[in-house]
Coordinates of C-alpha atoms in Angstrom, one line a residue:
Chain A
X8 CA 4.8 11.2 -8.6
X9 CA 8.2 10.9 -7.7
X10 CA 11.7 11.0 -5.5
X11 CA 14.8 12.7 -7.6
X12 CA 17.7 13.0 -5.4
X13 CA 18.8 13.3 -1.7
X14 CA 21.7 14.3 -0.1
X15 CA 22.4 14.3 3.4
X16 CA 25.2 17.0 5.0
X17 CA 26.6 17.5 8.6
X18 CA 27.0 20.7 9.7
X19 CA 30.5 21.3 8.2
X20 CA 29.1 21.2 5.0
X21 CA 30.7 17.5 4.0
X22 CA 27.7 15.7 2.2
X23 CA 27.8 11.9 4.0
X24 CA 25.3 10.8 1.9
X25 CA 23.9 11.2 -2.2
X26 CA 22.1 9.1 -3.9
X27 CA 19.2 9.4 -7.0
X28 CA 16.4 7.5 -8.1
X29 CA 14.9 9.7 -10.7
X30 CA 17.3 12.4 -11.9
X31 CA 16.9 12.6 -15.5
X32 CA 19.3 15.5 -16.0
X33 CA 22.7 16.4 -14.1
X34 CA 24.2 19.7 -13.4
X35 CA 27.0 19.7 -15.4
X36 CA 29.8 19.8 -12.5
X37 CA 31.4 17.3 -10.5
X38 CA 29.6 16.0 -7.6
X39 CA 32.5 17.7 -5.4
X40 CA 31.1 20.8 -6.7
X41 CA 27.5 20.3 -7.0
X42 CA 27.4 19.1 -3.2
X43 CA 29.7 22.4 -2.3
X44 CA 27.2 24.5 -4.2
X45 CA 24.2 23.3 -3.0
X46 CA 25.8 23.3 1.1
X47 CA 26.1 26.7 0.4
X48 CA 23.1 27.7 -1.5
X49 CA 21.3 26.0 1.4
X50 CA 23.4 28.5 4.3
X51 CA 22.6 31.7 2.7
X52 CA 18.8 30.4 1.8
X53 CA 18.6 30.0 5.4
X54 CA 20.0 33.5 6.1
X55 CA 18.4 35.5 3.9
X56 CA 15.4 33.6 5.0
X57 CA 15.4 34.2 8.8
X58 CA 16.9 38.0 8.0
X59 CA 14.1 39.2 5.5
X60 CA 11.4 37.4 7.6
X61 CA 8.6 40.4 8.1
X62 CA 7.5 38.3 10.9
X63 CA 9.2 37.4 14.4
X64 CA 10.2 33.8 13.7
X65 CA 10.7 33.1 17.6
X66 CA 7.4 33.1 18.3
X67 CA 6.7 32.9 22.0
X68 CA 3.3 32.0 22.2
X69 CA 1.5 28.9 19.6
X70 CA 0.9 29.8 16.1
X71 CA -2.2 28.1 13.7
X72 CA -1.1 24.6 12.7
X73 CA -1.0 25.9 8.6
X74 CA 0.2 29.9 9.1
X75 CA 2.1 30.2 5.0
X76 CA 4.8 33.4 4.5
X77 CA 4.9 33.5 1.1
X78 CA 8.6 35.3 1.0
X79 CA 9.9 36.1 -2.7
X80 CA 12.7 33.4 -4.0
X81 CA 13.2 34.1 -7.5
X82 CA 16.4 35.7 -7.1
X83 CA 17.8 32.5 -5.4
X84 CA 16.1 30.4 -8.3
X85 CA 18.7 31.0 -10.4
X86 CA 20.2 28.1 -9.6
X87 CA 17.4 26.1 -10.9
X88 CA 17.5 25.9 -15.2
X89 CA 13.6 26.1 -15.3
X90 CA 11.8 28.5 -16.0
X91 CA 11.2 30.8 -12.0
X92 CA 8.2 30.8 -10.9
X93 CA 6.2 34.4 -10.6
X94 CA 7.6 35.9 -6.4
X95 CA 4.6 35.3 -4.6
X96 CA 4.0 31.1 -5.5
X97 CA 7.6 30.7 -3.9
X98 CA 6.4 30.1 -0.1
X99 CA 9.0 29.0 1.9
X100 CA 8.7 29.1 4.9
X101 CA 5.8 28.5 7.8
X102 CA 5.4 28.0 11.8
X103 CA 4.5 24.9 11.8
X104 CA 4.2 23.4 15.2
X105 CA 4.0 25.0 18.6
X106 CA 7.4 27.0 19.9
X107 CA 9.0 25.8 16.9
X108 CA 11.0 28.2 14.9
X109 CA 11.7 26.8 11.2
X110 CA 12.7 28.9 9.6
X111 CA 13.5 27.3 5.5
X112 CA 11.7 24.5 4.9
X113 CA 11.4 24.0 0.9
X114 CA 11.3 26.2 -2.7
X115 CA 9.6 24.8 -5.7
X116 CA 10.0 25.8 -9.9
X117 CA 7.5 25.3 -12.5
X118 CA 8.9 21.4 -12.3
X119 CA 10.7 20.4 -9.3
X120 CA 10.4 20.9 -5.1
X121 CA 12.9 20.5 -3.2
X122 CA 12.3 20.3 0.5
X123 CA 14.8 20.1 3.4
X124 CA 15.3 19.3 7.0
X125 CA 17.4 20.2 9.2
X126 CA 18.2 19.0 13.1
X127 CA 19.3 20.8 15.4
X128 CA 22.7 19.2 15.8
X129 CA 23.5 20.5 12.4
X130 CA 22.6 17.2 10.3
X131 CA 21.3 18.9 6.8
X132 CA 18.6 16.1 4.8
X133 CA 18.0 17.7 1.0
X134 CA 15.3 16.0 -1.0
X135 CA 14.3 16.7 -4.6
X136 CA 10.7 15.9 -5.4
X137 CA 8.5 16.5 -8.0
X138 CA 5.4 19.1 -7.3
X139 CA 3.2 16.2 -6.1
X140 CA 4.8 16.3 -3.0
X141 CA 3.6 19.7 -0.9
X142 CA 5.6 18.7 1.8
X143 CA 7.9 15.9 2.8
X144 CA 9.1 17.4 6.5
X145 CA 8.1 14.4 8.0
X146 CA 9.6 11.2 5.4
X147 CA 12.9 13.4 6.0
X148 CA 11.9 13.7 9.2
X149 CA 11.7 10.0 9.7
X150 CA 14.9 9.1 7.7
X151 CA 17.0 10.6 10.2
X152 CA 15.4 9.5 12.9
X153 CA 14.6 5.7 11.7
X154 CA 17.6 5.3 8.9
X155 CA 20.0 7.5 9.9
X156 CA 19.9 7.5 13.8
X157 CA 19.5 4.0 14.0
X158 CA 22.0 2.7 11.4
X159 CA 24.2 5.1 11.8
X160 CA 24.8 6.5 14.9
X161 CA 24.2 3.5 16.6
X162 CA 26.9 1.8 14.5
X163 CA 30.1 2.3 16.8
X164 CA 32.0 1.3 13.7
X165 CA 30.4 4.0 10.9
X166 CA 32.6 7.3 12.1
X167 CA 30.2 10.3 11.9
X168 CA 31.5 13.4 9.7
X169 CA 32.6 10.8 7.5
X170 CA 31.0 9.5 4.1
X171 CA 28.0 7.1 5.7
X172 CA 29.7 3.1 4.4
X173 CA 26.9 1.6 6.0
X174 CA 25.3 -1.1 3.3
X175 CA 22.4 -1.9 5.8
X176 CA 22.3 2.4 6.0
X177 CA 21.9 2.3 1.7
X178 CA 19.8 -0.5 1.3
X179 CA 16.8 0.1 4.0
X180 CA 17.0 4.2 2.8
X181 CA 16.7 2.6 -1.0
X182 CA 13.5 0.2 0.2
X183 CA 12.0 3.4 2.0
X184 CA 12.4 5.7 -0.9
X185 CA 11.0 3.2 -3.2
X186 CA 8.1 2.4 -0.7
X187 CA 7.2 5.8 -0.5
X188 CA 3.4 6.6 -1.5
X189 CA 4.6 9.3 -3.7
X190 CA 7.7 7.5 -5.2
X191 CA 6.6 6.0 -9.0
X192 CA 9.1 5.8 -11.3
X193 CA 7.4 7.5 -15.5
X194 CA 8.0 5.1 -17.6
X195 CA 11.1 6.0 -19.6
Chain B
X29 CA 26.0 -6.1 48.9
X30 CA 22.9 -6.5 46.9
X31 CA 19.6 -5.1 48.2
X32 CA 16.6 -4.9 46.4
X33 CA 16.2 -3.2 43.6
X34 CA 12.7 -2.2 42.5
X35 CA 13.3 -0.7 39.6
X36 CA 13.2 -3.1 36.3
X37 CA 16.1 -5.5 35.4
X38 CA 17.3 -2.9 32.6
X39 CA 18.4 -0.1 35.1
X40 CA 19.8 -2.7 37.4
X41 CA 22.2 -4.3 33.9
X42 CA 23.1 -1.0 33.4
X43 CA 24.0 -0.4 37.0
X44 CA 26.1 -3.4 37.1
X45 CA 28.2 -2.9 33.5
X46 CA 28.7 0.5 34.6
X47 CA 30.7 -0.5 38.1
X48 CA 32.4 -3.5 36.1
X49 CA 32.8 -0.9 33.8
X50 CA 34.4 1.3 36.1
X51 CA 36.5 -1.3 38.0
X52 CA 37.9 -2.4 35.0
X53 CA 39.2 1.5 34.2
X54 CA 40.7 1.3 38.0
X55 CA 42.6 -2.0 37.0
X56 CA 44.2 -0.5 34.0
X57 CA 44.5 2.5 35.7
X58 CA 45.4 3.1 38.6
X59 CA 45.7 6.1 38.9
X60 CA 42.0 7.3 39.8
X61 CA 42.6 10.8 37.6
X62 CA 43.4 8.7 34.9
X63 CA 40.5 6.9 35.3
X64 CA 38.0 10.4 35.6
X65 CA 39.4 11.2 32.7
X66 CA 39.0 7.6 30.9
X67 CA 35.3 7.8 31.6
X68 CA 34.8 11.6 30.6
X69 CA 36.2 10.5 27.3
X70 CA 34.1 7.3 27.2
X71 CA 30.8 9.7 28.3
X72 CA 31.7 12.5 25.7
X73 CA 32.1 9.4 22.7
X74 CA 28.2 8.4 24.2
X75 CA 27.3 11.7 23.6
X76 CA 28.4 12.9 20.5
X77 CA 26.0 10.0 19.4
X78 CA 23.2 9.5 22.3
X79 CA 22.0 13.7 21.3
X80 CA 21.3 12.2 18.1
X81 CA 19.3 9.7 19.7
X82 CA 17.2 12.0 21.3
X83 CA 16.7 14.8 19.0
X84 CA 14.7 11.7 16.8
X85 CA 13.3 10.6 20.3
X86 CA 12.0 13.5 21.8
X87 CA 11.3 15.6 18.8
X88 CA 12.6 18.6 20.8
X89 CA 13.6 21.5 18.3
X90 CA 16.3 23.9 19.2
X91 CA 16.7 25.5 22.7
X92 CA 16.3 29.4 22.9
X93 CA 18.7 30.0 26.0
X94 CA 20.2 28.3 28.2
X95 CA 17.5 27.5 30.8
X96 CA 14.8 26.3 28.5
X97 CA 18.3 23.9 27.9
X98 CA 18.4 23.0 31.0
X99 CA 14.9 22.5 31.8
X100 CA 15.1 19.8 28.6
X101 CA 17.9 18.5 30.3
X102 CA 16.1 17.2 33.5
X103 CA 13.2 16.9 32.5
X104 CA 13.3 14.9 29.1
X105 CA 16.9 13.7 28.8
X106 CA 17.5 12.5 32.4
X107 CA 14.4 11.0 32.4
X108 CA 14.1 9.4 29.0
X109 CA 17.7 7.7 29.7
X110 CA 18.1 7.2 33.5
X111 CA 14.1 7.9 34.6
X112 CA 15.6 10.1 37.3
X113 CA 14.3 14.2 37.1
X114 CA 17.2 16.4 38.6
X115 CA 16.0 19.2 39.8
X116 CA 17.5 22.6 38.4
X117 CA 18.6 24.8 40.6
X118 CA 21.3 27.6 42.1
X119 CA 21.5 29.8 38.7
X120 CA 24.0 32.2 38.6
X121 CA 23.1 35.2 38.4
X122 CA 24.1 36.2 34.9
X123 CA 22.0 33.5 34.6
X124 CA 25.6 31.1 32.6
X125 CA 25.3 28.0 35.6
X126 CA 23.3 26.0 37.0
X127 CA 23.0 22.7 39.3
X128 CA 21.5 19.6 38.4
X129 CA 20.5 17.7 42.1
X130 CA 19.7 14.3 41.3
X131 CA 17.8 12.7 44.5
X132 CA 19.2 9.2 43.8
X133 CA 22.2 8.4 40.9
X134 CA 21.4 4.8 39.4
X135 CA 24.8 4.9 38.0
X136 CA 25.5 4.8 42.1
X137 CA 23.2 1.9 42.8
X138 CA 25.1 -1.0 45.6
X139 CA 28.2 1.0 45.4
X140 CA 30.1 2.6 48.0
X141 CA 33.6 3.8 47.3
X142 CA 36.9 2.1 49.1
X143 CA 39.4 4.4 51.0
X144 CA 42.1 4.3 48.6
X145 CA 39.6 5.6 46.1
X146 CA 38.9 8.5 47.0
X147 CA 39.5 11.2 44.8
X148 CA 37.5 8.7 42.4
X149 CA 34.3 10.8 40.8
X150 CA 32.2 7.3 40.1
X151 CA 30.1 8.7 37.5
X152 CA 32.3 11.0 35.4
X153 CA 30.7 9.5 32.6
X154 CA 27.3 11.7 33.3
X155 CA 29.9 15.0 32.9
X156 CA 30.8 13.5 29.2
X157 CA 27.9 12.7 28.0
X158 CA 26.2 15.8 28.6
X159 CA 29.2 17.7 27.1
X160 CA 29.3 16.0 23.9
X161 CA 25.9 16.4 23.7
X162 CA 25.5 19.6 24.1
X163 CA 28.6 20.2 21.8
X164 CA 26.7 18.8 18.9
X165 CA 24.4 21.2 19.8
X166 CA 26.7 24.1 19.4
X167 CA 27.3 24.9 22.5
X168 CA 30.6 24.4 24.7
X169 CA 30.2 24.0 28.5
X170 CA 32.0 22.7 31.5
X171 CA 30.4 20.1 34.0
X172 CA 31.6 19.3 37.0
X173 CA 30.5 17.4 40.0
X174 CA 30.1 19.9 42.6
X175 CA 28.6 16.6 45.3
X176 CA 28.2 13.4 45.5
X177 CA 27.1 11.2 47.4
X178 CA 29.0 8.2 47.7
X179 CA 31.5 10.9 48.7
X180 CA 29.5 11.3 51.5
X181 CA 27.3 14.5 50.8
X182 CA 23.4 14.1 50.8
X183 CA 22.6 14.6 47.6
X184 CA 24.7 14.0 43.7
X185 CA 25.0 17.8 42.4
X186 CA 26.3 18.5 38.5
X187 CA 27.3 21.8 38.3
X188 CA 27.2 23.2 34.5
X189 CA 28.3 26.2 33.5
X190 CA 27.6 27.3 29.7
X191 CA 31.6 28.3 28.0
X192 CA 30.4 29.9 24.2
X193 CA 28.6 28.8 21.7
X194 CA 29.7 27.0 18.8
X195 CA 29.6 29.1 15.6
X196 CA 28.4 27.4 12.2
X197 CA 31.3 27.8 9.8
X198 CA 30.7 28.3 6.3
X199 CA 32.6 25.3 4.4
X200 CA 35.8 26.4 2.9
X201 CA 35.0 28.3 -0.9
X202 CA 36.6 28.5 -3.8
X203 CA 39.3 31.4 -4.7

């Protein structure tokens, strides 16, 4: 049970923050390239998911909480070095609460799951965890509201849109991640 | 002259702080237009951060259209930050412009504009805040005061016009 890494992007594609906890394999490219690749891919997935959705993504009435729409993503998983799952196993989109349009939320491979959360202000949170974590949306929302907003937005010294260099934010985020119920580094 | 205030101490301090800010700006710039501009600029800087706090606390998702935006601004945002709920009226036929009517404006409690500051738009900060906040959620808007109780009108009216949607831009790709 673990969290591998976390990226925070702003609406322009700059990676504001990155940290890893249990990453066993690097991507083999420079960090800058990795961030660009991650952001670009997510941008494409979001528009793909919305375009190819067989249902109306903007419901005018409430939908049941756990309606899930399996969407084939195996083509988009060519990024991952791991085995691609059979198409119907990539559950990426579900209409959650009343009157919200959520779009892309996560993808999984046979080894890890990537969770995505985007605020209406364009901030994107991406977290890779192992498969034991079905939904990290609330975790990412908490990181946004209780950590990002509190320690970065409310700090006049922190310039928005630039790399987050607040020590307080980093250390609080680190403690938060390590304190998550699904975080427990496997013994090497 | 101070009048009895029934709101809690926080809002009194806020009103007095804002008043002190405007007074200082007037001394520094000696020109109402310049003060209006500075207030708007400050408001903008507040707005671009305030939106994050608002989104975090209200958990509101993206609005579908400008009408929904207007409702959220009036019923959720104003309530959350200023404790008032302005009414949304005077929609233009194209649906791209509306008015927020504020029966009372907490910023102007205890305030009277002296005659030599007749062009001062005292609550300019609010225009900047709205503009900055909406820009962060991809909306370019124009915000101005159409009526102001400080200048003798019966209500305070903020007019908001939708200019355009700010598109997401893809980061520069590799060659």
